[in-house]
Short mmCIF file of C-alpha atoms in Angstrom, two decimals:
data_model
loop_
_atom_site.label_atom_id
_atom_site.label_comp_id
_atom_site.label_asym_id
_atom_site.label_seq_id
_atom_site.Cartn_x
_atom_site.Cartn_y
_atom_site.Cartn_z
CA PRO V 1 253.24 201.56 146.04
CA PRO V 2 254.07 205.21 145.31
CA PRO V 3 251.15 207.65 145.44
CA PRO V 4 249.60 208.74 142.15
CA PRO V 5 250.88 211.99 140.65
CA PRO V 6 249.44 215.03 142.42
CA PRO V 7 246.64 217.00 140.77
CA LEU V 8 247.32 220.40 139.30
CA PRO V 9 247.18 223.05 142.03
CA LEU V 10 244.19 225.34 142.27
CA PRO V 11 244.90 229.02 141.51
CA LEU V 12 245.95 231.22 144.41
CA ARG V 13 244.33 234.61 144.97
CA SER V 14 247.27 236.26 143.16
CA GLU V 15 246.93 233.86 140.23
CA ALA V 16 243.16 234.06 139.82
CA ALA V 17 243.22 236.97 137.36
CA SER V 18 245.76 235.39 135.02
CA SER V 19 244.55 231.80 135.20
CA ALA V 20 242.18 230.71 132.48
CA ARG V 21 241.38 227.45 134.23
CA PRO V 22 238.03 227.67 136.07
CA LEU V 23 237.55 226.54 139.64
CA PRO V 24 236.16 223.02 140.01
CA ARG V 25 232.39 222.85 140.37
CA LEU V 26 231.11 221.22 143.53
CA ALA V 27 228.16 218.88 143.40
CA PRO V 28 224.84 220.33 144.63
CA LEU V 29 224.46 220.02 148.39
CA ARG V 30 222.06 217.26 149.30
CA GLN V 31 220.86 219.18 152.36
CA GLU V 32 219.99 222.13 150.12
CA GLU V 33 218.08 219.90 147.70
CA GLN V 34 216.14 218.53 150.68
CA GLY V 35 215.31 222.06 151.83
CA MET V 36 217.02 221.46 155.19
CA PRO V 37 220.35 223.31 155.26
CA SER V 38 222.55 222.96 158.31
CA ALA V 39 222.36 225.48 161.15
CA ALA V 40 226.15 225.74 160.76
CA ALA V 41 225.50 227.53 157.46
CA GLY V 42 225.08 230.67 159.56
CA SER V 43 228.84 230.76 160.17
CA PRO V 44 231.08 232.77 157.80
CA LEU V 45 233.77 230.06 158.07
CA ARG V 46 234.92 228.51 154.79
CA VAL V 47 236.92 225.29 154.64
CA TYR V 48 238.85 223.82 151.72
CA VAL V 49 238.79 220.00 151.78
CA TYR V 50 241.81 218.34 150.19
CA GLU V 51 241.29 215.64 147.58
CA MET V 52 243.88 213.25 148.97
CA PRO V 53 245.40 210.34 147.03
CA SER V 54 243.34 207.20 147.46
CA GLU V 55 245.96 205.51 149.65
CA PHE V 56 244.92 207.85 152.48
CA THR V 57 241.13 207.60 152.10
CA THR V 58 239.01 205.82 149.49
CA ALA V 59 241.33 202.87 148.77
CA LEU V 60 241.17 201.95 152.46
CA LEU V 61 237.38 201.58 152.42
CA GLN V 62 237.59 198.20 150.64
CA TYR V 63 238.97 196.73 153.89
CA ARG V 64 236.14 197.90 156.14
CA GLY V 65 234.50 195.32 158.38
CA VAL V 66 232.26 195.01 161.41
CA HIS V 67 234.73 196.51 163.91
CA SER V 68 236.69 198.62 161.44
CA ALA V 69 233.95 200.41 159.64
CA PRO V 70 232.93 203.95 158.75
CA HIS V 71 229.84 205.50 160.30
CA ARG V 72 227.52 204.20 157.57
CA GLU V 73 227.00 201.06 155.57
CA THR V 74 224.77 199.79 152.80
CA ASN V 75 222.42 196.99 153.79
CA VAL V 76 221.46 193.97 151.67
CA TYR V 77 218.71 196.00 150.02
CA GLY V 78 221.11 198.72 148.90
CA ALA V 79 219.86 201.27 151.43
CA SER V 80 222.29 203.50 153.31
CA GLN V 81 222.11 203.35 157.10
CA LEU V 82 224.03 204.90 160.00
CA VAL V 83 225.86 202.41 162.20
CA GLN V 84 228.27 202.37 165.12
CA GLY V 85 231.28 201.58 162.96
CA SER V 86 234.63 201.65 164.71
CA LEU V 87 235.45 203.70 167.78
CA TYR V 88 237.06 206.18 165.41
CA ALA V 89 234.26 206.45 162.82
CA MET V 90 234.20 210.23 163.26
CA GLU V 91 236.99 210.26 160.65
CA THR V 92 234.50 209.42 157.92
CA ALA V 93 231.50 211.19 159.50
CA LEU V 94 233.19 214.60 159.67
CA HIS V 95 234.73 214.23 156.21
CA GLU V 96 231.34 213.39 154.72
CA TRP V 97 229.64 216.24 156.60
CA LEU V 98 232.12 218.79 155.26
CA LEU V 99 231.66 217.55 151.70
CA ASP V 100 227.92 218.29 151.93
CA SER V 101 228.28 221.52 153.92
CA ARG V 102 227.85 225.13 152.93
CA LEU V 103 231.11 225.73 154.83
CA ARG V 104 233.03 223.96 152.08
CA THR V 105 234.64 226.01 149.34
CA ALA V 106 236.55 225.00 146.21
CA ASP V 107 238.08 228.47 145.99
CA THR V 108 241.22 228.39 148.09
CA ALA V 109 241.34 232.19 148.04
CA GLN V 110 238.14 232.14 150.14
CA ALA V 111 239.27 229.37 152.49
CA HIS V 112 240.01 230.18 156.12
CA LEU V 113 240.98 226.62 157.06
CA PHE V 114 242.22 223.59 155.10
CA PHE V 115 240.95 220.12 156.09
CA VAL V 116 243.15 217.08 155.42
CA PRO V 117 241.23 213.76 155.50
CA VAL V 118 243.27 210.65 156.36
CA TYR V 119 241.57 207.44 157.53
CA VAL V 120 244.47 206.40 159.73
CA SER V 121 242.54 205.49 162.89
CA SER V 122 239.30 204.02 161.56
CA LEU V 123 240.79 201.76 158.87
CA TYR V 124 244.58 201.76 158.52
CA LEU V 125 245.58 200.86 162.08
CA TRP V 126 243.01 198.06 161.99
CA PRO V 127 242.46 195.93 159.99
CA ILE V 128 244.88 196.97 157.23
CA HIS V 129 248.10 197.08 159.26
CA GLY V 130 247.11 193.95 161.18
CA ALA V 131 246.64 191.99 157.96
CA SER V 132 249.79 193.26 156.26
CA THR V 133 252.71 190.87 155.91
CA ALA V 134 255.18 193.76 155.95
CA PRO V 135 255.04 197.42 157.00
CA LEU V 136 253.47 199.55 154.27
CA TYR V 137 255.46 202.64 155.23
CA GLY V 138 259.15 203.02 155.96
CA GLY V 139 260.29 199.96 154.02
CA ARG V 140 261.27 196.81 155.91
CA ARG V 141 263.34 198.54 158.56
CA HIS V 142 262.74 197.27 162.08
CA ARG V 143 262.15 200.83 163.26
CA GLY V 144 258.66 201.84 162.24
CA ALA V 145 257.11 198.37 162.28
CA THR V 146 254.69 198.72 165.20
CA ARG V 147 251.14 199.82 164.65
CA VAL V 148 251.41 203.36 165.97
CA GLN V 149 254.79 203.85 164.29
CA GLN V 150 253.14 202.95 161.00
CA ALA V 151 250.47 205.55 161.74
CA THR V 152 253.17 208.16 162.34
CA LEU V 153 254.80 207.33 159.01
CA MET V 154 251.47 207.36 157.16
CA LEU V 155 250.61 210.80 158.54
CA ARG V 156 254.09 212.00 157.65
CA ALA V 157 253.58 210.79 154.07
CA ALA V 158 250.23 212.62 153.93
CA ALA V 159 251.86 215.80 155.22
CA GLU V 160 254.61 215.51 152.62
CA TYR V 161 252.00 215.20 149.87
CA VAL V 162 250.10 218.25 151.14
CA ARG V 163 253.30 220.25 151.44
CA SER V 164 254.70 219.35 148.02
CA ALA V 165 251.60 219.08 145.82
CA LEU V 166 249.87 222.35 146.71
CA PRO V 167 251.21 225.69 148.00
CA PHE V 168 248.78 226.37 150.83
CA TRP V 169 250.68 224.57 153.59
CA ASN V 170 253.83 226.58 153.05
CA ALA V 171 251.90 229.86 153.15
CA SER V 172 251.05 229.36 156.84
CA GLY V 173 253.50 226.68 157.93
CA GLY V 174 250.48 224.40 158.34
CA ALA V 175 248.88 226.52 161.08
CA ASP V 176 245.57 226.82 159.19
CA HIS V 177 245.38 223.10 158.37
CA VAL V 178 243.10 220.71 160.26
CA TRP V 179 243.82 217.02 160.90
CA MET V 180 241.85 214.32 162.71
CA LEU V 181 243.84 212.15 165.14
CA LEU V 182 241.26 209.93 166.81
CA HIS V 183 243.01 206.75 167.91
CA ASP V 184 243.45 206.01 171.62
CA GLU V 185 246.52 208.23 172.10
CA ALA V 186 246.83 209.45 168.50
CA PRO V 187 248.00 213.05 169.06
CA CYS V 188 250.91 211.69 171.08
CA PHE V 189 252.41 209.94 168.06
CA ALA V 190 251.60 212.62 165.48
CA PRO V 191 254.73 213.45 163.47
CA ARG V 192 256.40 216.77 164.20
CA GLU V 193 255.27 218.08 160.79
CA LEU V 194 251.68 218.18 162.08
CA ARG V 195 252.42 219.98 165.36
CA PRO V 196 251.72 223.52 164.07
CA SER V 197 248.31 222.44 162.74
CA LEU V 198 244.95 222.35 164.46
CA LEU V 199 244.43 218.79 165.68
CA LEU V 200 240.96 217.35 166.20
CA THR V 201 241.20 214.44 168.61
CA HIS V 202 239.30 212.42 171.20
CA TYR V 203 242.31 212.52 173.56
CA GLY V 204 243.02 215.84 175.26
CA TYR V 205 246.08 214.70 177.25
CA ASP V 206 248.05 217.93 177.78
CA ALA V 207 250.87 216.86 180.11
CA ARG V 208 254.07 218.74 179.32
CA ARG V 209 256.06 215.50 179.63
CA PRO V 210 253.56 212.86 178.50
CA LEU V 211 253.64 209.14 179.10
CA SER V 212 252.18 206.31 177.05
CA TRP V 213 249.34 204.75 179.04
CA SER V 214 248.32 202.10 176.50
CA SER V 215 247.91 198.54 177.70
CA TYR V 216 248.84 197.26 174.21
CA ALA V 217 252.57 196.97 173.51
CA ASP V 218 251.95 197.66 169.81
CA ASP V 219 250.39 201.02 170.74
CA ASP V 220 253.15 202.19 173.07
CA TRP V 221 254.42 205.25 171.19
CA LEU V 222 257.48 205.47 173.47
CA ARG V 223 258.45 201.87 172.87
CA SER V 224 261.28 203.02 170.60
CA PRO V 225 262.84 206.25 171.92
CA ALA V 226 264.97 206.48 168.75
CA PHE V 227 261.88 206.41 166.49
CA TYR V 228 260.13 208.98 168.68
CA GLU V 229 263.09 211.35 168.51
CA GLU V 230 263.42 210.91 164.75
CA HIS V 231 259.77 211.51 163.84
CA VAL V 232 257.80 213.01 166.75
CA GLY V 233 259.86 215.14 169.13
CA PRO V 234 262.64 215.19 171.71
CA LEU V 235 262.59 212.96 174.75
CA ALA V 236 262.12 214.54 178.16
CA GLY V 237 264.29 212.04 180.01
CA PRO V 238 263.37 208.91 181.97
CA ARG V 239 260.30 208.87 184.11
CA GLU V 240 260.89 209.90 187.67
CA GLY V 241 259.55 207.45 190.19
CA LYS V 242 257.43 204.49 189.27
CA ARG V 243 254.47 203.86 187.02
CA GLU V 244 251.73 202.03 188.89
CA GLY V 245 252.62 198.36 188.92
CA ARG V 246 255.56 198.77 186.52
CA PRO V 247 259.19 199.38 187.38
CA ALA V 248 260.56 202.71 186.22
CA GLY V 249 263.46 201.11 184.35
CA GLY V 250 264.50 204.44 182.87
CA ARG V 251 261.23 204.54 180.93
CA PRO V 252 261.19 207.78 178.91
CA ARG V 253 258.69 210.60 178.77
CA GLY V 254 257.82 212.36 175.57
CA GLY V 255 259.04 215.90 175.09
CA ALA V 256 256.26 216.97 172.69
CA ALA V 257 252.86 217.75 174.21
CA CYS V 258 250.15 215.47 172.83
CA PHE V 259 247.42 218.15 173.00
CA GLU V 260 247.75 221.92 173.12
CA ARG V 261 244.96 223.90 174.74
CA GLY V 262 244.13 227.03 172.82
CA LYS V 263 245.02 225.37 169.50
CA ASP V 264 243.60 221.85 169.35
CA LEU V 265 240.03 220.65 170.00
CA VAL V 266 238.67 217.48 171.64
CA LEU V 267 235.72 216.01 169.71
CA PRO V 268 233.08 213.68 171.11
CA PRO V 269 233.28 210.32 169.34
CA TRP V 270 230.72 209.16 166.81
CA LYS V 271 227.68 207.45 168.32
CA PRO V 272 224.89 206.28 166.01
CA PRO V 273 221.35 207.63 166.42
CA SER V 274 220.33 204.29 167.94
CA PHE V 275 222.33 205.30 171.03
CA TRP V 276 220.96 208.82 171.60
CA ARG V 277 217.55 209.21 169.92
CA ALA V 278 215.57 207.55 172.71
CA PRO V 279 217.05 209.52 175.65
CA LEU V 280 216.96 212.82 173.75
CA SER V 281 213.29 212.18 173.00
CA ASP V 282 212.35 211.12 176.55
CA PRO V 283 210.63 214.00 178.40
CA GLY V 284 210.78 211.97 181.60
CA LEU V 285 214.54 212.53 181.92
CA ALA V 286 213.88 216.24 182.41
CA ALA V 287 210.84 215.85 184.63
CA PRO V 288 211.12 217.87 187.87
CA GLY V 289 211.75 215.67 190.88
CA ARG V 290 212.68 212.63 188.80
CA ARG V 291 214.00 209.92 191.12
CA ARG V 292 217.11 208.04 190.06
CA GLY V 293 217.75 204.76 191.82
CA THR V 294 221.56 204.63 191.52
CA TYR V 295 223.68 207.23 193.29
CA LEU V 296 227.05 206.58 191.57
CA PHE V 297 227.43 204.41 188.47
CA PHE V 298 230.19 203.06 186.26
CA ALA V 299 230.11 200.20 183.77
CA GLY V 300 232.93 199.11 181.49
CA GLU V 301 236.26 197.34 181.22
CA LEU V 302 237.72 197.13 184.75
CA GLY V 303 241.28 196.12 183.93
CA ALA V 304 241.06 192.35 184.17
CA LYS V 305 243.56 190.72 181.80
CA ARG V 306 245.05 194.13 181.02
CA LEU V 307 248.57 195.33 181.66
CA PRO V 308 249.05 197.48 184.76
CA GLY V 309 248.62 201.17 184.05
CA TYR V 310 245.48 200.72 181.95
CA SER V 311 243.12 203.62 182.78
CA HIS V 312 245.90 205.05 185.02
CA ASP V 313 244.80 202.15 187.30
CA LEU V 314 241.65 204.16 188.06
CA ARG V 315 239.09 201.62 186.88
CA GLN V 316 240.89 198.90 188.81
CA ARG V 317 240.93 201.02 191.96
CA ALA V 318 237.29 201.94 191.53
CA GLU V 319 236.33 198.29 191.40
CA ALA V 320 238.57 197.42 194.36
CA LEU V 321 237.02 200.14 196.54
CA PHE V 322 233.41 200.29 195.36
CA CYS V 323 232.61 196.71 194.33
CA ASP V 324 229.49 195.15 195.81
CA PRO V 325 230.60 192.73 198.56
CA ARG V 326 227.45 190.67 198.00
CA GLU V 327 228.61 189.68 194.51
CA PRO V 328 230.60 186.42 194.19
CA ARG V 329 234.21 186.77 192.96
CA PRO V 330 236.85 184.23 191.87
CA ARG V 331 239.29 185.64 194.45
CA ARG V 332 239.45 188.63 196.78
CA ASP V 333 243.12 188.69 197.73
CA CYS V 334 244.34 190.36 194.52
CA LEU V 335 243.42 191.73 191.10
CA GLU V 336 244.31 189.33 188.31
CA HIS V 337 245.69 190.93 185.15
CA ALA V 338 247.76 190.14 182.08
CA ALA V 339 251.06 190.16 183.97
CA GLY V 340 250.02 188.35 187.14
CA CYS V 341 248.16 189.37 190.27
CA ARG V 342 248.28 192.64 192.24
CA SER V 343 247.55 192.51 195.94
CA ASP V 344 247.54 196.33 196.19
CA LEU V 345 244.32 196.32 194.14
CA ALA V 346 242.55 193.52 195.97
CA PRO V 347 238.75 194.00 195.62
CA ASN V 348 237.92 194.57 199.30
CA CYS V 349 234.80 196.67 198.53
CA SER V 350 235.66 198.81 201.56
CA LEU V 351 233.87 201.97 200.35
CA TRP V 352 230.78 200.37 198.85
CA ARG V 353 227.33 201.35 200.08
CA PRO V 354 223.83 200.86 198.70
CA GLY V 355 223.29 202.98 195.60
CA VAL V 356 226.87 202.58 194.35
CA ARG V 357 227.32 200.41 191.28
CA VAL V 358 230.70 199.74 189.63
CA VAL V 359 230.37 196.78 187.26
CA PRO V 360 231.79 195.34 184.05
CA HIS V 361 229.96 195.89 180.77
CA VAL V 362 226.20 195.54 181.12
CA ARG V 363 224.03 193.69 178.64
CA ARG V 364 223.03 195.43 175.43
CA GLY V 365 220.07 197.71 176.04
CA GLY V 366 220.72 197.83 179.75
CA TYR V 367 223.52 200.39 179.62
CA GLY V 368 221.29 203.29 178.58
CA ALA V 369 218.69 202.35 181.17
CA ALA V 370 221.36 202.22 183.89
CA LEU V 371 222.68 205.66 182.91
CA SER V 372 219.16 207.12 182.92
CA ASP V 373 218.62 205.74 186.42
CA SER V 374 221.87 207.21 187.84
CA THR V 375 222.47 210.55 189.54
CA TYR V 376 226.26 210.62 189.12
CA CYS V 377 228.35 208.73 186.56
CA LEU V 378 232.08 208.16 186.90
CA ALA V 379 234.08 209.24 183.85
CA LEU V 380 237.39 207.37 183.95
CA PRO V 381 239.96 207.01 181.12
CA GLY V 382 240.37 203.82 179.16
CA ASP V 383 243.18 203.17 176.71
CA GLY V 384 243.66 206.90 176.30
CA TRP V 385 240.18 208.39 176.06
CA SER V 386 236.75 207.10 177.02
CA SER V 387 233.22 208.08 175.94
CA ARG V 388 231.86 208.15 179.52
CA VAL V 389 231.24 211.94 179.65
CA LEU V 390 229.16 211.72 176.47
CA ASP V 391 227.30 208.65 177.72
CA ALA V 392 226.44 210.40 180.98
CA VAL V 393 225.17 213.75 179.70
CA VAL V 394 223.06 212.16 176.94
CA HIS V 395 221.12 210.39 179.71
CA GLY V 396 221.00 213.35 182.10
CA CYS V 397 223.56 211.89 184.52
CA VAL V 398 226.09 214.28 186.06
CA PRO V 399 229.63 213.25 184.98
CA VAL V 400 232.23 212.90 187.71
CA ILE V 401 235.51 213.28 185.82
CA VAL V 402 238.62 211.68 187.31
CA GLN V 403 241.46 212.14 184.83
CA ASP V 404 244.39 214.46 185.41
CA GLU V 405 246.04 216.63 182.77
CA SER V 406 243.31 216.07 180.21
CA ALA V 407 240.75 218.21 178.41
CA MET V 408 237.38 216.58 177.83
CA PHE V 409 235.10 216.59 174.77
CA PHE V 410 234.49 220.17 173.59
CA GLU V 411 236.00 221.57 176.78
CA GLY V 412 236.68 225.21 175.92
CA ALA V 413 234.60 225.01 172.72
CA PHE V 414 231.54 226.49 174.40
CA SER V 415 233.55 229.59 175.32
CA LEU V 416 234.96 229.79 171.79
CA ALA V 417 231.42 229.72 170.43
CA GLY V 418 230.37 232.55 172.77
CA ALA V 419 228.51 230.45 175.37
CA PRO V 420 230.83 230.23 178.40
CA GLU V 421 227.87 229.52 180.69
CA LEU V 422 227.62 226.07 179.07
CA GLU V 423 231.18 225.06 180.02
CA TYR V 424 231.98 221.96 182.07
CA SER V 425 231.72 223.63 185.48
CA SER V 426 227.98 224.00 184.87
CA PHE V 427 227.18 220.30 184.38
CA SER V 428 230.02 218.19 185.80
CA LEU V 429 232.29 217.61 188.78
CA ARG V 430 236.02 217.01 188.60
CA LEU V 431 238.33 215.31 191.08
CA PRO V 432 242.09 214.71 191.00
CA GLU V 433 243.02 211.08 190.45
CA ALA V 434 244.45 210.89 193.98
CA GLU V 435 241.01 211.82 195.35
CA LEU V 436 239.17 208.81 193.89
CA PRO V 437 238.77 207.13 197.33
CA ARG V 438 236.98 210.29 198.55
CA VAL V 439 234.57 210.60 195.64
CA LEU V 440 231.50 209.76 197.76
CA GLU V 441 232.45 212.44 200.29
CA ALA V 442 232.67 214.98 197.47
CA LEU V 443 229.28 213.97 196.09
CA ASP V 444 227.62 214.04 199.50
CA ALA V 445 228.81 217.64 199.89
CA VAL V 446 226.89 218.79 196.79
CA THR V 447 223.78 220.71 197.80
CA ALA V 448 220.39 219.80 196.36
CA PRO V 449 220.02 223.09 194.46
CA ARG V 450 223.45 222.70 192.88
CA LEU V 451 222.68 219.12 191.88
CA ARG V 452 219.42 220.17 190.22
CA ALA V 453 221.28 222.94 188.37
CA MET V 454 223.94 220.52 187.09
CA GLN V 455 221.31 218.02 185.98
CA ALA V 456 219.45 220.73 184.10
CA ALA V 457 222.69 221.94 182.51
CA ALA V 458 223.63 218.40 181.44
CA LEU V 459 220.28 218.08 179.67
CA ARG V 460 220.86 221.49 178.09
CA VAL V 461 224.29 220.69 176.61
CA ARG V 462 223.79 217.03 175.67
CA ASP V 463 222.69 217.84 172.10
CA TYR V 464 226.23 219.14 171.43
CA PHE V 465 227.76 215.75 172.27
CA VAL V 466 225.98 213.93 169.42
CA TYR V 467 225.86 214.44 165.65
CA LYS V 468 222.40 214.90 164.16
CA ASP V 469 223.36 217.05 161.17
CA VAL V 470 225.00 214.08 159.46
CA TYR V 471 224.65 213.59 155.72
CA ALA V 472 221.39 211.74 155.05
CA PRO V 473 220.42 210.59 151.53
CA TYR V 474 216.75 210.49 152.50
CA ARG V 475 214.81 213.60 153.46
CA TYR V 476 212.62 211.85 156.03
CA GLU V 477 215.71 210.54 157.80
CA ARG V 478 217.40 213.95 157.95
CA LYS V 479 214.20 215.60 159.15
CA ALA V 480 213.79 213.07 161.97
CA LEU V 481 217.43 213.36 163.09
CA LEU V 482 217.46 217.16 163.16
CA ALA V 483 214.16 217.26 165.07
CA THR V 484 215.42 215.03 167.91
CA GLY V 485 216.01 216.75 171.24
CA ARG V 486 216.60 220.46 170.76
CA PRO V 487 216.04 220.81 166.99
CA ARG V 488 219.12 221.62 164.88
CA GLN V 489 221.40 221.79 167.93
CA ASP V 490 224.27 219.30 167.70
CA GLY V 491 228.01 218.74 167.77
CA PHE V 492 228.60 219.78 164.16
CA LEU V 493 227.17 223.24 164.90
CA LEU V 494 229.35 223.73 167.99
CA LEU V 495 232.40 222.46 166.09
CA ALA V 496 231.78 224.93 163.24
CA LEU V 497 231.58 227.85 165.66
CA ALA V 498 234.72 226.71 167.53
CA LEU V 499 236.64 226.36 164.25
CA GLU V 500 235.44 229.81 163.24
CA ALA V 501 236.91 231.19 166.47
CA ARG V 502 240.20 229.40 165.78
CA ALA V 503 240.28 230.96 162.30
CA ARG V 504 239.82 234.39 163.90
CA GLN V 505 242.71 233.70 166.27
CA LEU V 506 244.88 232.92 163.24
CA GLY V 507 243.86 236.18 161.59
CA LYS V 508 242.07 234.37 158.77
CA LEU V 509 238.79 236.03 159.78
CA PRO V 510 238.32 239.51 161.30
CA PRO V 511 238.02 239.76 165.10
CA GLN V 512 234.61 238.86 166.49
CA THR V 513 232.09 241.69 166.68
CA GLU V 514 229.11 242.19 168.96
CA GLU V 515 226.86 241.37 166.03
CA GLY V 516 228.80 238.15 165.49
CA ARG V 517 228.45 237.21 169.16
CA ARG V 518 224.69 237.76 168.96
CA ARG V 519 224.60 235.64 165.81
CA ASN V 520 226.40 232.76 167.53
CA ARG V 521 224.13 232.86 170.56
CA ALA V 522 221.13 232.90 168.25
CA LEU V 523 222.44 229.87 166.36
CA LEU V 524 222.84 228.13 169.73
CA GLU V 525 219.32 229.27 170.67
CA LEU V 526 220.49 231.13 173.74
CA ASP V 527 219.08 234.42 175.05
CA GLY V 528 215.56 233.47 174.07
CA GLY V 529 216.12 232.14 170.57
CA ALA V 530 216.94 233.99 167.37
CA GLY V 531 216.40 237.42 168.94
CA GLU V 532 217.47 240.29 166.71
CA TRP V 533 219.55 238.11 164.39
CA GLN V 534 217.64 235.92 161.94
CA SER V 535 219.19 232.63 160.88
CA PRO V 536 219.25 231.83 157.16
CA VAL V 537 218.06 228.31 157.99
CA ARG V 538 214.45 227.83 156.99
CA GLU V 539 211.85 226.09 159.11
CA TYR V 540 210.84 222.65 157.89
#
């Protein structure tokens, strides 16, 4: 169905004097009523949040389910509670946070950035598209019928609404607009209209000539080169050489970068408090001389029954090389997968040694314990992105990142916020994908002092990989969340400071001053706390 008629535009700065229509009044902030305003309130950033037609947001919520849910639900007693939701539940969590944030403004003349909420990843791609008898966007044409093509067309429709209904997009060409693209490889199939904007994503794949690595045919955004060229960007020609396990066959590369460093940001995914409250509250994880029983750990999908190319074949290779030879296996001459059996990935366990553990998913409750007992944790891609860096640092395990041409969660954001000493080099190791067989050699070369420093740094930054400052209807709940770990330090605060820096780069805010740098470091509780700059956030 066609979208409802657009609302009347808000007055621009030049129209404010002549317009008799008042600005809309925002509801009182719940966090203010509770006497617990966000630490992010110390930022001068102001964000206008679009009221999008219901087809892009609220109308989709009626289809939520167990595996396609927002970050909160109402239980049988009518009480609101935070839940895991879908893998992409940050779409609703960030939208909700902004609506109850002092950063939000209804006066577009004061806005530095414009946020466009669209629930394309958390609800539209599944279950709505999966249950539809015909494509909802693009008519009944064959082109545009796959899941990710439908996402491209939905985002294009949202961009057209923003561009035609209100004048703010045209004023900057969309450069000061913010979109969330959280699906597995979502920024790769973003329509060209969104490319000038600031993209918030979980997938920081920045190859100049990107490939689709999805193991689901419906999510292959290069499946139709004609559709890609029409809606996303130019092709960069066929792939040179051979994708692991798949013939080249003239398979194309995209000509539009999925992620652009210096413009876009990689967000950690939503994890409910049930995942992180216990480790962030455990003083034993930071105890000097803590012994961890596992040297190198990975648990998760290992590529069985998947198409070749899943995880860049890294999880499959990790299992083949580092599997425990004492464990029984159905067969050892090849790796079985969705398209047959690959002898080049036969699980020979040739590099295994005691202390190395590469296993499929562990039982519920055992995953956190295994992470807490591990010194190093492999961070390998999945279908696009994976949460393994977040999982590791939350439990004080040093991430070992093996993923080429990809920015990780909040990589670069620490520097934007004025805390470059917290960047990835302080708490993680990184190896090229080709060096995976030599990962144990690289770890053995790490000195004991450097390992202790990385472990301490991981515990220092882990608060910024989770979201405590989430909207909470109940004061006791908000108080408990904000007090976990390092009080008031979380991913929303770091995101606000990184977005503020992006607004300065766009010229929407003045250049950063020394006083502003001191303010940011005080908000992040660096340099001994608040120091000379006093935060407006009250103690509670």
